[in-house]
Coordinates of C-alpha atoms and ligand atoms in Angstrom, one line a residue:
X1 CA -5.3 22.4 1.7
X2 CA -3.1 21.5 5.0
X3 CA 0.2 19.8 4.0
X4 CA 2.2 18.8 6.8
X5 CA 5.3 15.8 6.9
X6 CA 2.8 13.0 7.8
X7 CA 1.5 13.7 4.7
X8 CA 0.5 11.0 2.2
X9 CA -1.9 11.3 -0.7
X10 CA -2.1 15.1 -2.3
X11 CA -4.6 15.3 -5.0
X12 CA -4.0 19.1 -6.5
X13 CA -6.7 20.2 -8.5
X14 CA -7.6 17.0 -10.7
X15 CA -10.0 17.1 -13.6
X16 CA -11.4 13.9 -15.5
X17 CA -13.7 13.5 -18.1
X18 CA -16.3 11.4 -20.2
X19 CA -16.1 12.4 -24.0
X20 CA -19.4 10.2 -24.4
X21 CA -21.2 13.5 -26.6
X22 CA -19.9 16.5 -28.0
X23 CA -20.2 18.1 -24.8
X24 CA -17.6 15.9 -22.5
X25 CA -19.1 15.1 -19.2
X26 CA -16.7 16.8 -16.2
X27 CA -16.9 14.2 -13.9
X28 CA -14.2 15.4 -11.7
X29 CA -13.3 18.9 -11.8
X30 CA -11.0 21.0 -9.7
X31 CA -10.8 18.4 -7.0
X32 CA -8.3 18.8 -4.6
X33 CA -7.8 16.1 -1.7
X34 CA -5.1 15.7 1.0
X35 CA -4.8 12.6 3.0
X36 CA -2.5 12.0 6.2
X37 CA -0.8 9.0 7.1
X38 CA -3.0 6.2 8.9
X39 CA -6.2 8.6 8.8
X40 CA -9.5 7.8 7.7
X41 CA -11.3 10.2 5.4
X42 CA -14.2 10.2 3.8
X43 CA -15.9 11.1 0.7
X44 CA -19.7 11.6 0.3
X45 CA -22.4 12.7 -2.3
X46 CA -25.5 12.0 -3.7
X47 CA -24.9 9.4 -6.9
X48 CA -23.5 10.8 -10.4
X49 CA -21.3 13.2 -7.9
X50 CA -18.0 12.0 -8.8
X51 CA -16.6 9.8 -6.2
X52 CA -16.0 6.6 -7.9
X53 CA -14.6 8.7 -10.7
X54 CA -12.2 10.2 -8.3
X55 CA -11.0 7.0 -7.2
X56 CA -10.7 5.3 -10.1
X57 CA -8.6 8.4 -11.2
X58 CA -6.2 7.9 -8.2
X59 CA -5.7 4.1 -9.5
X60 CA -5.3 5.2 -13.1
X61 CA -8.3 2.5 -14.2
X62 CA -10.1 5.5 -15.7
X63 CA -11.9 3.4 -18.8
X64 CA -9.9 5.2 -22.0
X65 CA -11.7 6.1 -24.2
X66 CA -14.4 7.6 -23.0
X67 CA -12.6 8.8 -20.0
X68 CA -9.3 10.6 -19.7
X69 CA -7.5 12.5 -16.5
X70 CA -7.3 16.1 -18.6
X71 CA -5.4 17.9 -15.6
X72 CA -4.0 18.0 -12.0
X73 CA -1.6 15.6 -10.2
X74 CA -2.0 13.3 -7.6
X75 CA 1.1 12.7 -5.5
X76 CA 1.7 9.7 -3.6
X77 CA 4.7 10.8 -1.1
X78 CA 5.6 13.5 -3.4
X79 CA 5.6 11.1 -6.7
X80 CA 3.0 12.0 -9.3
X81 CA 1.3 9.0 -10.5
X82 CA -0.1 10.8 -13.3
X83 CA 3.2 11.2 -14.9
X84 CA 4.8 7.4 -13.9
X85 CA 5.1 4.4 -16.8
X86 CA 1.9 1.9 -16.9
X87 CA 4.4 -0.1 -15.4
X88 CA 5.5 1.6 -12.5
X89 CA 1.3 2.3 -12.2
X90 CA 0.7 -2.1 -11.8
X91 CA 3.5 -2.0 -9.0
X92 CA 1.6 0.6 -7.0
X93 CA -1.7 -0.8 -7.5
X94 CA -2.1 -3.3 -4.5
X95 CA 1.2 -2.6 -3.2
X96 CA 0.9 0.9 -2.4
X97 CA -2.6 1.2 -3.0
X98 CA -5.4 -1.2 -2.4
X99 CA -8.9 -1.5 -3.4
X100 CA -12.2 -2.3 -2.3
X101 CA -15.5 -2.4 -4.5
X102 CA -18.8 -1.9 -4.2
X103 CA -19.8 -5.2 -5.6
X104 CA -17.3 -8.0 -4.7
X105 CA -19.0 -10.5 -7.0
X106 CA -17.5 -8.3 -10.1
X107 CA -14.4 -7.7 -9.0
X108 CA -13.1 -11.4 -7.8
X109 CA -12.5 -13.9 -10.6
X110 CA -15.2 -16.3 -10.6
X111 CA -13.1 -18.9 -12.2
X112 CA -9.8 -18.8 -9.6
X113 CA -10.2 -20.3 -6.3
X114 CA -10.2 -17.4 -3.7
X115 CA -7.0 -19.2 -2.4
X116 CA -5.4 -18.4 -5.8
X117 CA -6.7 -14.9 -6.2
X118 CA -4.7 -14.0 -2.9
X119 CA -1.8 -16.2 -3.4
X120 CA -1.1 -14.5 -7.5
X121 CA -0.8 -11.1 -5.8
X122 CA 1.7 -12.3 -2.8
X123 CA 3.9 -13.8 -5.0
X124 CA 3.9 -10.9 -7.9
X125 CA 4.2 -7.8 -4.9
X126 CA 5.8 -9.9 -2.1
X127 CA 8.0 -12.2 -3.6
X128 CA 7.2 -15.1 -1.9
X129 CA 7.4 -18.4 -3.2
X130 CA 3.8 -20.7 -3.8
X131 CA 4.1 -22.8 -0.3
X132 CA 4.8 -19.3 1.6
X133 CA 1.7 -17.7 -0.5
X134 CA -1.0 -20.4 0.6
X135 CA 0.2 -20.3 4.0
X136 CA -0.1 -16.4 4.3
X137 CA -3.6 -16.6 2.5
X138 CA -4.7 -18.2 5.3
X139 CA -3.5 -16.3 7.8
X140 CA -5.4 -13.4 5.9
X141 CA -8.3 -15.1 5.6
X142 CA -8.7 -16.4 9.4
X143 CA -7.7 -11.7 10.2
X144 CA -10.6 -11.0 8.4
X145 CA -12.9 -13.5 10.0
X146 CA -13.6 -15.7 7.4
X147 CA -15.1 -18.8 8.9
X148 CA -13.1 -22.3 8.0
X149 CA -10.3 -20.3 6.1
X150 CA -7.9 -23.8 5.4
X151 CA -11.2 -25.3 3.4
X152 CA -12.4 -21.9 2.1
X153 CA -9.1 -20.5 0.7
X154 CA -9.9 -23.3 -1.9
X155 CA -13.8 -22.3 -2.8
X156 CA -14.4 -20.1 -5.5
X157 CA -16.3 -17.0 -5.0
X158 CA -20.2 -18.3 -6.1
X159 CA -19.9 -20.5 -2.8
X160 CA -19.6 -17.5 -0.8
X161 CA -22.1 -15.4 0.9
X162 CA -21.8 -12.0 -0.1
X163 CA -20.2 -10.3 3.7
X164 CA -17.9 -13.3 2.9
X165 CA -17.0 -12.2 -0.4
X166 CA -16.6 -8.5 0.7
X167 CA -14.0 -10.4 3.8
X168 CA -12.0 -11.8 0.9
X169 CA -12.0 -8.2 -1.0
X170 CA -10.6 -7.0 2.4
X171 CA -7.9 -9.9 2.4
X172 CA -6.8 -9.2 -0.8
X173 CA -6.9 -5.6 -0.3
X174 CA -4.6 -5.3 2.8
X175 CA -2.5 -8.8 1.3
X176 CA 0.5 -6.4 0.6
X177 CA 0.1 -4.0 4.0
X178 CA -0.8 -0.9 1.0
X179 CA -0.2 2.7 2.6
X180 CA -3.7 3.6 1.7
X181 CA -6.4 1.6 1.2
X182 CA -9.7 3.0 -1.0
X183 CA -13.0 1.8 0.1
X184 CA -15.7 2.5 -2.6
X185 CA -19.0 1.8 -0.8
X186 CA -18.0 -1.2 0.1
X187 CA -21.0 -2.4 2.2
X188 CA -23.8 -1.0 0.3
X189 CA -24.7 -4.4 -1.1
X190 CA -24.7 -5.9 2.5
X191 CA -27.5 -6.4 4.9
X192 CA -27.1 -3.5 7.9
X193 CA -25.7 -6.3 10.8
X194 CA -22.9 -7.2 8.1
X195 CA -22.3 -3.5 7.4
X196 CA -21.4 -2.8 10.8
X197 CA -19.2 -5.8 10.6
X198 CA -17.0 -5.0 8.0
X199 CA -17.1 -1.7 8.8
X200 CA -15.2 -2.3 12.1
X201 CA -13.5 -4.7 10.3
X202 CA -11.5 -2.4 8.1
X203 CA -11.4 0.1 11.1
X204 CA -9.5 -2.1 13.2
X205 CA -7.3 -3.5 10.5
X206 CA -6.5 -0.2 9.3
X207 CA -5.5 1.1 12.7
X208 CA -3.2 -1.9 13.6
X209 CA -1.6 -1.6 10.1
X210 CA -1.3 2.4 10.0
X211 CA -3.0 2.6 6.9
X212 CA -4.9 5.1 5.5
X213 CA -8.3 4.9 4.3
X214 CA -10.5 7.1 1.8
X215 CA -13.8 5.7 2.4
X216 CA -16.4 6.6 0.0
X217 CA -20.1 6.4 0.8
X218 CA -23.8 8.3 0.4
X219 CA -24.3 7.8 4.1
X220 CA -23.4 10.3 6.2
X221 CA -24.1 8.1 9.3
X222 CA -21.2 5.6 8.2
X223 CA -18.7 8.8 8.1
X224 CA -19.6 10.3 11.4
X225 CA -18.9 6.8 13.0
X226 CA -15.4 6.2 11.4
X227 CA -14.0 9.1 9.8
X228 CA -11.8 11.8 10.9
X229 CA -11.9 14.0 8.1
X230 CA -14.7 14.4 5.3
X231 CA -15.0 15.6 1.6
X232 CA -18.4 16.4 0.4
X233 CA -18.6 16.4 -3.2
X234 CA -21.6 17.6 -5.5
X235 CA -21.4 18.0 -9.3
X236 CA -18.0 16.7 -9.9
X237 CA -16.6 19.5 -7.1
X238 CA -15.7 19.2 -3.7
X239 CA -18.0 21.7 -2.1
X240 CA -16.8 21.8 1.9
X241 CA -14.4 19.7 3.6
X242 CA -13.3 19.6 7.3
X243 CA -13.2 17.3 9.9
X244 CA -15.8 15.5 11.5
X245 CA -17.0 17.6 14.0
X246 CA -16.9 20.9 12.0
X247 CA -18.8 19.2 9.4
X248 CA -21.6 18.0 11.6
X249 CA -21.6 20.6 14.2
X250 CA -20.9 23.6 11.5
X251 CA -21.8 22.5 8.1
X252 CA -21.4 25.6 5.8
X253 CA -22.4 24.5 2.7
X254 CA -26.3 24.1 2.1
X255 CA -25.4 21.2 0.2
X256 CA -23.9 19.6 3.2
X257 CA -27.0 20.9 5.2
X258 CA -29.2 19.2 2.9
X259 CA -27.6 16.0 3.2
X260 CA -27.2 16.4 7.2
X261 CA -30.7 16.8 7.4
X262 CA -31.4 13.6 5.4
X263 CA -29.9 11.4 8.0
X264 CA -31.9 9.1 10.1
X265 CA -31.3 9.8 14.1
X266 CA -32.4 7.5 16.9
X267 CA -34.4 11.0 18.7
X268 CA -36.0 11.7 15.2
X269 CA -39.8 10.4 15.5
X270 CA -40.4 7.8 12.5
X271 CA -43.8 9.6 11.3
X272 CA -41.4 13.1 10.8
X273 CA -40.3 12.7 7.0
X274 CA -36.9 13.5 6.4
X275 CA -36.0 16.0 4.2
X276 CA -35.0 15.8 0.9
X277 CA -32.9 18.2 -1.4
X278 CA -34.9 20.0 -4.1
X279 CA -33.8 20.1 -7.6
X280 CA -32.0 18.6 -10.0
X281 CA -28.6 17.6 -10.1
X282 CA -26.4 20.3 -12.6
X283 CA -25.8 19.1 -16.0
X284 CA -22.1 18.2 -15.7
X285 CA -20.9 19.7 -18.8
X286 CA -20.6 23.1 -18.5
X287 CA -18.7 24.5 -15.7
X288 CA -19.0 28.3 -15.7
X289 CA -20.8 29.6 -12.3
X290 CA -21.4 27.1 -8.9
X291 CA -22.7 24.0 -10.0
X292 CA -25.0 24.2 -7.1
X293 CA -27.4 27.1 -7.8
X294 CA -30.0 25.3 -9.6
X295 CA -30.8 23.8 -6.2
X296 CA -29.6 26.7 -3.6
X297 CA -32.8 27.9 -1.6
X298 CA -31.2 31.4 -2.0
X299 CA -28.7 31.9 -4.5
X300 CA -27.8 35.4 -5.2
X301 CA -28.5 36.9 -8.9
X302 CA -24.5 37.2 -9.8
X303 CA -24.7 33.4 -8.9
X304 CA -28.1 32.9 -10.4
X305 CA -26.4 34.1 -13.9
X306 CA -23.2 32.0 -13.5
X307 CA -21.2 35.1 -12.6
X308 CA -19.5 33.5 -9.7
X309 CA -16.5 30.5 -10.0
X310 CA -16.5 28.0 -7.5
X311 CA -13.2 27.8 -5.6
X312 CA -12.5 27.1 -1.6
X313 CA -12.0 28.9 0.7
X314 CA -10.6 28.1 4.3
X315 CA -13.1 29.4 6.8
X316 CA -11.1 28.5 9.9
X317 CA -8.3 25.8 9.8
X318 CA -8.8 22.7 8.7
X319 CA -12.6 23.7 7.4
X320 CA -12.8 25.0 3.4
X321 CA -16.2 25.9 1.8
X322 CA -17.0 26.8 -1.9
X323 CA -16.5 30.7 -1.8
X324 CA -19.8 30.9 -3.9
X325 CA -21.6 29.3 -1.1
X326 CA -20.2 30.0 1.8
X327 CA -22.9 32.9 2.9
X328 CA -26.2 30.8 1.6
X329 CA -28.2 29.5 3.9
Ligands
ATP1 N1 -17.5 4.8 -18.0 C1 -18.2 5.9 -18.0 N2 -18.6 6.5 -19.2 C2 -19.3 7.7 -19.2 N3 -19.6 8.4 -18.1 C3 -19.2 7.9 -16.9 C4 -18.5 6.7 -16.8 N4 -18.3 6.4 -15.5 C5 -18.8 7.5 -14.8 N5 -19.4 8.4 -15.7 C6 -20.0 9.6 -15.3 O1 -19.2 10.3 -14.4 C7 -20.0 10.9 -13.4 C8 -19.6 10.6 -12.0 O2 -19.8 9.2 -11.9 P1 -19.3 8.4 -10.6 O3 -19.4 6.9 -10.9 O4 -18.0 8.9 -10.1 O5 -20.4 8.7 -9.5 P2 -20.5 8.3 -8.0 O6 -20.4 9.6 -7.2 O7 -19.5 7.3 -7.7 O8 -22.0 7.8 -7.9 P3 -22.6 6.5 -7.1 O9 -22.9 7.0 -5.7 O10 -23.9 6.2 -7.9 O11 -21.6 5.4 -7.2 C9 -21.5 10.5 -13.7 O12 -22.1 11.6 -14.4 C10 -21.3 9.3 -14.6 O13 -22.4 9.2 -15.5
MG2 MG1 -19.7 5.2 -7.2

């Protein structure tokens, strides 16, 4: 992948697995991610692909046991977190790194005001004493739009709508200005007018703050609107990546195809069915041969018997497809 000075978040060839069976589940393997300063990129895939996994792997909140990170690094500025103290790991979670899940409702405290849940992480990463905190929780609250924030920053979560909850998520994620922040759907649970919302929410924040944003979704519609740079993963692998308009004007992959060609346009007429990819998704525990062939429309017979390793391969810069792939149509 490109490495240049503006460069941030260098994931080299990480591997983490499940050891839920005999056989462990791969659920990231060989992944390899680079992300720039204050871009936003994107990671997409059909569900049981990985991308939660990979996220969780960059926080180091893996659950262990069943899971474990088995191999690569993943180098924040050059330091690799994988080889750093638990305790260094806490002081980079929120501060360096922030987080936004799926479902706010499981990741906020019910029991802690919201005002509290903000204020605990200003005065463990910023130093600031309680007075300052509450004052600065505000301040959070009213950026992210949260309606009333001096009588909400003492509600607790069950008395929010859930766009509001997400807000808070937001608040708490950018409370410490992080470098990068990691979005992990985070308005699937949302209604589509509040999706757009927070979606331009964190877009705006993110561009006034220089942050950087992985932003990991199923919809390919969300990534052409606000990414500059996209993963696609399928089967625990990264199978193309390259920025937005290579992706969508010159997908390689027939995986990416497939997914392209699943998106709802405006100029598509509603009685045309989309398409769907055919198949099933490849068992994730054995990794000899492209994980993809059991749904390629034409794989080749050295691919067919697992004769061919997956791998990238840079097709013009910027633009890397699986080598096993990259002629299939
Ligand atoms: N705690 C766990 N124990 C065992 N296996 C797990 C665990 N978490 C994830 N996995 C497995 O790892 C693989 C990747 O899961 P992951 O959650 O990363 O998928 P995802 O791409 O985020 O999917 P979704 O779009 O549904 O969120 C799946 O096969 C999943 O079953
Ligand atoms: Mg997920």
């Amino acid at each position: 992948m490109t490495n240049n000075s503006e460069n941030l978040l260098n994931i080299k060839n990480l591997r983490t697995i499940f050891r839920t069976s005999d056989d462990p589940v791969i659920a990231v393997n060989d992944v390899s991610i680079n992300i720039n300063k204050g871009e936003i990129v994107g990671i997409v895939g059909e569900s049981g692909c990985g991308k939660s996994v990979t996220a969780l792997s960059i926080m180091r909140l893996v659950p262990n046991p069943p899971g474990e990170i088995i191999s690569g690094e993943i180098l924040l500025e050059g330091n690799n977190l994988l080889s750093i103290d638990e305790s260094e790991m806490e002081k980079i979670r929120g501060k360096e790194i922030g987080m936004i899940f799926q479902e706010p409702m499981t990741s906020l405290n019910p029991v802690l005001t919201i005002g509290k849940q903000i204020t605990e992480i200003l005065e463990l990463h910023q130093g600031v004493d309680a007075k300052e905190a509450v004052i600065e929780a505000v301040r959070l609250l009213t950026i992210v739009g949260l309606p009333d924030p001096e009588i909400r920053v003492n509600e607790y979560p069950h008395q929010l709508s859930g766009g509001q909850r997400q807000r808070v998520m937001i608040a708490i994620a950018l409370s410490c200005n992080p470098k990068i922040l990691i979005a992990d759907e985070p308005t699937t649970a949302l209604d589509v007018t509040i999706q757009a919302q927070i979606l331009e929410l964190i877009k705006d924040l993110t561009t006034k703050m220089g942050t950087a944003v992985i932003l990991i979704t199923h919809n390919l519609g969300i990534l052409a609107r606000y990414a500059d740079r996209i993963y696609v993963m399928y089967g625990g692998h990264v199978v193309e990546s390259g920025n937005i308009i290579d992706i969508f004007n010159k997908p390689k992959h027939p995986y990416t195809v497939g997914l392209l060609n699943s998106v709802p346009t405006l100029e598509v007429n509603s009685d045309v069915e989309l398409s769907t990819i055919p198949g099933e998704v490849h068992d994730l525990s054995s990794i000899k041969g492209c994980v993809y062939r059991s749904r390629c429309a034409n794989p080749t017979n050295d691919c067919k018997e697992g004769k061919v390793e997956m791998g990238l391969i840079e097709i013009k810069p910027g633009h890397w497809v699986d080598q096993c792939c990259v002629n299939c149509k």
